């Protein structure tokens, strides 16, 4: 939020002539290159070193030797052109910029007891060109402080709501302050403010009439005589911004509440006013540089909307013609004694700071940086908090990604691209600066997806960000980097993206794969598309997901042909499989096979099989593709009671894999693994499970870190049963698995 700029007509009591005599002030020798009472000023710009100024500062006034500024905390400082040194004067509670509250077009600065001359009986004047004792001017109860021009104090007396007089308190040749009442103002002038100044004149804005008859005026007062030399009627609305030079008086009128504005130009002494339409202005700033008027909106860099050209400081010839850009944005301007302007703002080329605006070789204004804040004007990506390695097994597969920007009034895109597949996702961010200081952070929580229907693949990624400034200042800021996604192998993940894949064989022997996807927004599991794995799978009477048997980072399959030979299909991680490897014969002895879970606690997937006599056998996984199983171990009997057996992984809250078994009455039982290849006593889950033709230990369907079960029945009725982590009630109520391909009801095998 912009800091408040108060008009200079703020209540301060003044008594004319009550001063500390100037004879009590002993001027010191003027610094080199500084104007003295009898000397000539050296140009304040030229080939000087660029000074440093605090970020979020504003220029308040400019003299021959330096300029006055306020910082973000209201601190007042005088910065010298010659060496860039700064002198802290005090604290400005009201922050007068850009009106002449603390002074105008000179090295003399006015402060009150607490920095501001508001509400104090003493105004302190400091001539910053000298190492001299400050001068204290005592002000009485019948005066209100209005501003300072050079060493002349402008005050008002009377009722601000009905009629006021204006006074000029100056110092004569003998150092005594004298008081002159301004002549030429109408008797009903009131609401008087100091609006602008140049070395010999002060421009007052005042009103006449009341309510619907009120008119606003601008009166130019000669400081030497105290006489109004010309008066301009502004109209029913106040002049939003004003400027005066030795040759012109100019002001900006707001035509309505939507920012439409006009520039009024009055050559001094001519009695004529010409008007030029300006771009939309909301908090206008105005200054004069030779025969050009510089204008813009008081808009902090962190604010402003695209398409508003008044964010920039522009100059237009007083005689008419096209505008010329001077700064990309501006927050304050103040006139200098030599007819130049100082402006706080920035350009993409030279960044943020105080710029001197003066006539160039062709008379048109040019800008030169005289003091820098060290901040970039264009949006800059300063850094990021994107982990080098992202483990999507953690925190539900969601990870915060963050970038540090110089400012946040941007429209930001973040694109994450998987290097191997080229699949990408793009997030659109609209951060806002608000009232926070920079540098600031913009980011979002990545849900581990690539688009709306695909979980992110493991492997290498690139990220790219583009931040387009909403105020149109500067180019799109870009940055890029890399990271790697990793997960532990999942028993049903054949595409290396962490989401379980479902496999099904149709009547023609073709094997299909459907990659499920957990949608965080809808809190639902989707099966967005099916992909053909291959044909010829009708040769097998059992096809089982087996987890990682061969030591690769992705899941594998085992398939038993009709002669009883078991084959290993090692997953490549892209949804396809390597050439099959023979495991061995004699597997026709097992009516039921299931695998994928780690039953022995060694980190490798195991297989269990039930023979015709109901004996349960454990085949411990070796991690070796050529010999994937150790010799079988008998671990139970009586398993002929079950017509479905499924290895689920850990659904009951231990570190070991579990089994669920359905008996012939449709009751489902949980066998909780102990981690040594054996199981705890069975726990009844519930009945009615004979409604399903297939039960699949699908892995973590909803990214909560627990293994789930997928159930498929006739007429494509399919449900996800999410694990609770508890042994007595291991599943929540079934949730329909959305958008599975309609052909699934024709498959003869699902796994």
Short mmCIF file of N, CA and C in Angstrom, two decimals, residues 316-406:
data_model
loop_
_atom_site.label_atom_id
_atom_site.label_comp_id
_atom_site.label_asym_id
_atom_site.label_seq_id
_atom_site.Cartn_x
_atom_site.Cartn_y
_atom_site.Cartn_z
N UNK A 316 5.51 15.32 -22.20
CA UNK A 316 4.85 15.77 -23.41
C UNK A 316 5.22 17.23 -23.64
N UNK A 317 5.47 17.65 -24.88
CA UNK A 317 5.78 19.06 -25.14
C UNK A 317 4.60 19.95 -24.74
N UNK A 318 4.90 21.09 -24.13
CA UNK A 318 3.83 22.00 -23.73
C UNK A 318 3.07 22.54 -24.94
N UNK A 319 3.72 22.58 -26.08
CA UNK A 319 3.06 23.07 -27.29
C UNK A 319 2.28 21.97 -28.00
N UNK A 320 2.31 20.75 -27.45
CA UNK A 320 1.61 19.62 -28.06
C UNK A 320 2.56 18.71 -28.81
N UNK A 321 2.20 17.46 -28.90
CA UNK A 321 3.03 16.48 -29.60
C UNK A 321 3.05 15.16 -28.86
N UNK A 322 3.73 14.17 -29.42
CA UNK A 322 3.75 12.84 -28.79
C UNK A 322 4.53 12.84 -27.48
N UNK A 323 4.12 11.94 -26.58
CA UNK A 323 4.79 11.82 -25.29
C UNK A 323 6.06 10.99 -25.43
N UNK A 324 6.96 11.20 -24.52
CA UNK A 324 8.22 10.45 -24.47
C UNK A 324 8.34 9.81 -23.09
N UNK A 325 8.68 8.51 -23.07
CA UNK A 325 8.83 7.79 -21.80
C UNK A 325 10.15 8.17 -21.15
N UNK A 326 10.09 8.40 -19.84
CA UNK A 326 11.29 8.74 -19.07
C UNK A 326 11.64 7.65 -18.07
N UNK A 327 10.65 7.20 -17.30
CA UNK A 327 10.84 6.12 -16.34
C UNK A 327 9.74 5.09 -16.55
N UNK A 328 10.03 3.85 -16.22
CA UNK A 328 9.02 2.80 -16.37
C UNK A 328 7.94 2.88 -15.30
N UNK A 329 8.27 3.44 -14.15
CA UNK A 329 7.26 3.73 -13.13
C UNK A 329 7.80 4.83 -12.24
N UNK A 330 6.90 5.51 -11.52
CA UNK A 330 7.30 6.66 -10.71
C UNK A 330 6.43 6.69 -9.46
N UNK A 331 7.02 7.10 -8.33
CA UNK A 331 6.27 7.21 -7.08
C UNK A 331 6.27 8.62 -6.52
N UNK A 332 7.23 9.47 -6.86
CA UNK A 332 7.23 10.86 -6.40
C UNK A 332 8.14 11.68 -7.29
N UNK A 333 7.82 12.98 -7.42
CA UNK A 333 8.66 13.93 -8.16
C UNK A 333 8.76 15.21 -7.35
N UNK A 334 9.85 15.92 -7.53
CA UNK A 334 10.02 17.22 -6.88
C UNK A 334 10.91 18.08 -7.76
N UNK A 335 10.66 19.39 -7.83
CA UNK A 335 11.47 20.26 -8.69
C UNK A 335 12.81 20.59 -8.04
N UNK A 336 13.81 20.82 -8.86
CA UNK A 336 15.13 21.27 -8.41
C UNK A 336 15.30 22.75 -8.76
N UNK A 337 16.22 23.44 -8.09
CA UNK A 337 16.36 24.89 -8.32
C UNK A 337 16.73 25.25 -9.75
N UNK A 338 17.41 24.37 -10.49
CA UNK A 338 17.86 24.70 -11.84
C UNK A 338 16.84 24.34 -12.91
N UNK A 339 15.62 23.99 -12.52
CA UNK A 339 14.58 23.66 -13.48
C UNK A 339 14.48 22.19 -13.81
N UNK A 340 15.36 21.38 -13.25
CA UNK A 340 15.26 19.92 -13.44
C UNK A 340 14.26 19.35 -12.44
N UNK A 341 13.99 18.06 -12.58
CA UNK A 341 13.15 17.34 -11.63
C UNK A 341 13.96 16.20 -11.03
N UNK A 342 13.63 15.84 -9.81
CA UNK A 342 14.08 14.57 -9.26
C UNK A 342 12.85 13.68 -9.13
N UNK A 343 12.99 12.45 -9.54
CA UNK A 343 11.86 11.51 -9.53
C UNK A 343 12.32 10.21 -8.90
N UNK A 344 11.48 9.68 -8.04
CA UNK A 344 11.72 8.35 -7.48
C UNK A 344 10.98 7.35 -8.33
N UNK A 345 11.68 6.35 -8.83
CA UNK A 345 11.05 5.35 -9.69
C UNK A 345 12.09 4.40 -10.22
N UNK A 346 11.90 3.95 -11.44
CA UNK A 346 12.85 2.99 -11.97
C UNK A 346 12.71 2.78 -13.46
N UNK A 347 13.77 2.24 -14.04
CA UNK A 347 13.78 1.79 -15.43
C UNK A 347 14.33 0.38 -15.46
N UNK A 348 13.92 -0.36 -16.46
CA UNK A 348 14.40 -1.74 -16.60
C UNK A 348 15.91 -1.75 -16.78
N UNK A 349 16.45 -0.73 -17.46
CA UNK A 349 17.90 -0.71 -17.75
C UNK A 349 18.72 -0.37 -16.51
N UNK A 350 18.23 0.56 -15.68
CA UNK A 350 19.06 1.06 -14.57
C UNK A 350 18.50 0.75 -13.20
N UNK A 351 17.30 0.16 -13.13
CA UNK A 351 16.71 -0.30 -11.88
C UNK A 351 16.19 0.85 -11.02
N UNK A 352 15.96 0.57 -9.73
CA UNK A 352 15.22 1.48 -8.86
C UNK A 352 16.13 2.53 -8.23
N UNK A 353 15.58 3.74 -8.08
CA UNK A 353 16.33 4.79 -7.42
C UNK A 353 15.76 6.16 -7.71
N UNK A 354 16.58 7.18 -7.45
CA UNK A 354 16.23 8.57 -7.72
C UNK A 354 16.86 8.95 -9.06
N UNK A 355 16.04 9.51 -9.94
CA UNK A 355 16.49 9.92 -11.27
C UNK A 355 16.39 11.44 -11.40
N UNK A 356 17.38 12.02 -12.05
CA UNK A 356 17.33 13.44 -12.40
C UNK A 356 16.79 13.55 -13.81
N UNK A 357 15.72 14.34 -13.97
CA UNK A 357 15.10 14.58 -15.27
C UNK A 357 15.47 15.99 -15.70
N UNK A 358 16.20 16.11 -16.78
CA UNK A 358 16.67 17.42 -17.24
C UNK A 358 16.66 17.45 -18.76
N UNK A 359 16.72 18.66 -19.37
CA UNK A 359 16.70 18.74 -20.84
C UNK A 359 17.93 18.07 -21.46
N UNK A 360 17.70 17.30 -22.51
CA UNK A 360 18.80 16.71 -23.25
C UNK A 360 19.31 17.65 -24.32
N UNK A 361 20.12 17.11 -25.22
CA UNK A 361 20.73 17.94 -26.26
C UNK A 361 19.69 18.59 -27.16
N UNK A 362 18.57 17.91 -27.40
CA UNK A 362 17.53 18.45 -28.26
C UNK A 362 16.45 19.18 -27.48
N UNK A 363 16.66 19.38 -26.19
CA UNK A 363 15.69 20.07 -25.36
C UNK A 363 14.66 19.15 -24.74
N UNK A 364 14.52 17.94 -25.26
CA UNK A 364 13.58 16.99 -24.68
C UNK A 364 14.17 16.39 -23.41
N UNK A 365 13.34 16.09 -22.42
CA UNK A 365 13.86 15.58 -21.14
C UNK A 365 14.51 14.21 -21.29
N UNK A 366 15.56 14.00 -20.51
CA UNK A 366 16.22 12.70 -20.40
C UNK A 366 16.39 12.40 -18.92
N UNK A 367 16.57 11.13 -18.59
CA UNK A 367 16.71 10.73 -17.20
C UNK A 367 18.11 10.20 -16.92
N UNK A 368 18.57 10.46 -15.70
CA UNK A 368 19.88 9.99 -15.25
C UNK A 368 19.76 9.52 -13.81
N UNK A 369 20.24 8.32 -13.53
CA UNK A 369 20.18 7.77 -12.18
C UNK A 369 21.20 8.48 -11.30
N UNK A 370 20.72 9.03 -10.15
CA UNK A 370 21.63 9.71 -9.23
C UNK A 370 21.74 8.99 -7.89
N UNK A 371 20.77 8.15 -7.56
CA UNK A 371 20.83 7.39 -6.30
C UNK A 371 20.08 6.09 -6.51
N UNK A 372 20.67 4.98 -6.12
CA UNK A 372 20.10 3.66 -6.39
C UNK A 372 19.69 2.97 -5.09
N UNK A 373 18.55 2.28 -5.15
CA UNK A 373 18.15 1.44 -4.02
C UNK A 373 18.78 0.05 -4.09
N UNK A 374 19.35 -0.28 -5.24
CA UNK A 374 19.90 -1.62 -5.44
C UNK A 374 18.87 -2.67 -5.80
N UNK A 375 17.63 -2.24 -6.04
CA UNK A 375 16.56 -3.18 -6.37
C UNK A 375 16.32 -3.21 -7.87
N UNK A 376 15.97 -4.36 -8.42
CA UNK A 376 15.65 -4.43 -9.85
C UNK A 376 14.28 -3.84 -10.12
N UNK A 377 14.13 -3.18 -11.25
CA UNK A 377 12.82 -2.71 -11.68
C UNK A 377 12.06 -3.82 -12.38
N UNK A 378 12.74 -4.58 -13.21
CA UNK A 378 12.05 -5.70 -13.83
C UNK A 378 11.88 -6.83 -12.82
N UNK A 379 10.85 -7.62 -13.02
CA UNK A 379 10.64 -8.78 -12.16
C UNK A 379 11.83 -9.72 -12.29
N UNK A 380 12.33 -10.16 -11.19
CA UNK A 380 13.51 -11.03 -11.18
C UNK A 380 13.23 -12.25 -10.31
N UNK A 381 13.55 -13.42 -10.83
CA UNK A 381 13.47 -14.65 -10.03
C UNK A 381 14.77 -14.75 -9.25
N UNK A 382 14.67 -14.60 -7.94
CA UNK A 382 15.86 -14.51 -7.09
C UNK A 382 16.36 -15.87 -6.62
N UNK A 383 15.50 -16.86 -6.65
CA UNK A 383 15.89 -18.19 -6.17
C UNK A 383 14.68 -19.09 -6.09
N UNK A 384 14.88 -20.28 -5.57
CA UNK A 384 13.77 -21.23 -5.50
C UNK A 384 13.98 -22.19 -4.34
N UNK A 385 12.88 -22.81 -3.96
CA UNK A 385 12.91 -23.90 -2.98
C UNK A 385 12.26 -25.13 -3.62
N UNK A 386 12.84 -25.59 -4.70
CA UNK A 386 12.42 -26.82 -5.36
C UNK A 386 13.43 -27.90 -4.97
N UNK A 387 13.00 -28.93 -4.26
CA UNK A 387 13.97 -29.96 -3.83
C UNK A 387 14.65 -30.62 -5.03
N UNK A 388 15.89 -30.99 -4.85
CA UNK A 388 16.60 -31.70 -5.90
C UNK A 388 16.01 -33.09 -6.11
N UNK A 389 15.53 -33.71 -5.03
CA UNK A 389 14.89 -35.02 -5.10
C UNK A 389 13.55 -34.91 -4.39
N UNK A 390 12.49 -35.33 -5.06
CA UNK A 390 11.14 -35.29 -4.50
C UNK A 390 10.65 -36.72 -4.32
N UNK A 391 10.40 -37.08 -3.07
CA UNK A 391 9.89 -38.41 -2.75
C UNK A 391 8.37 -38.33 -2.66
N UNK A 392 7.69 -38.82 -3.70
CA UNK A 392 6.25 -38.73 -3.74
C UNK A 392 5.55 -39.83 -2.95
N UNK A 393 6.31 -40.66 -2.26
CA UNK A 393 5.71 -41.59 -1.30
C UNK A 393 5.37 -40.88 0.00
N UNK A 394 5.87 -39.66 0.18
CA UNK A 394 5.65 -38.94 1.41
C UNK A 394 4.50 -37.95 1.26
N UNK A 395 3.83 -37.64 2.36
CA UNK A 395 2.82 -36.57 2.44
C UNK A 395 1.75 -36.70 1.38
N UNK A 396 1.32 -37.93 1.13
CA UNK A 396 0.25 -38.12 0.18
C UNK A 396 0.62 -37.77 -1.25
N UNK A 397 1.90 -37.77 -1.55
CA UNK A 397 2.34 -37.45 -2.91
C UNK A 397 2.23 -35.98 -3.24
N UNK A 398 2.18 -35.11 -2.23
CA UNK A 398 2.06 -33.68 -2.46
C UNK A 398 3.29 -32.99 -1.90
N UNK A 399 3.80 -31.99 -2.62
CA UNK A 399 5.03 -31.33 -2.22
C UNK A 399 4.93 -29.85 -2.54
N UNK A 400 5.29 -28.97 -1.60
CA UNK A 400 5.28 -27.53 -1.89
C UNK A 400 6.48 -27.14 -2.76
N UNK A 401 6.21 -26.36 -3.79
CA UNK A 401 7.25 -25.81 -4.66
C UNK A 401 7.18 -24.29 -4.55
N UNK A 402 8.32 -23.64 -4.46
CA UNK A 402 8.32 -22.22 -4.15
C UNK A 402 9.45 -21.51 -4.89
N UNK A 403 9.15 -20.28 -5.33
CA UNK A 403 10.14 -19.44 -5.99
C UNK A 403 10.16 -18.08 -5.31
N UNK A 404 11.34 -17.49 -5.21
CA UNK A 404 11.49 -16.15 -4.64
C UNK A 404 11.59 -15.14 -5.78
N UNK A 405 10.72 -14.15 -5.74
CA UNK A 405 10.66 -13.13 -6.78
C UNK A 405 10.90 -11.75 -6.16
N UNK A 406 11.38 -10.84 -6.98
CA UNK A 406 11.59 -9.48 -6.50
C UNK A 406 10.27 -8.80 -6.20
#
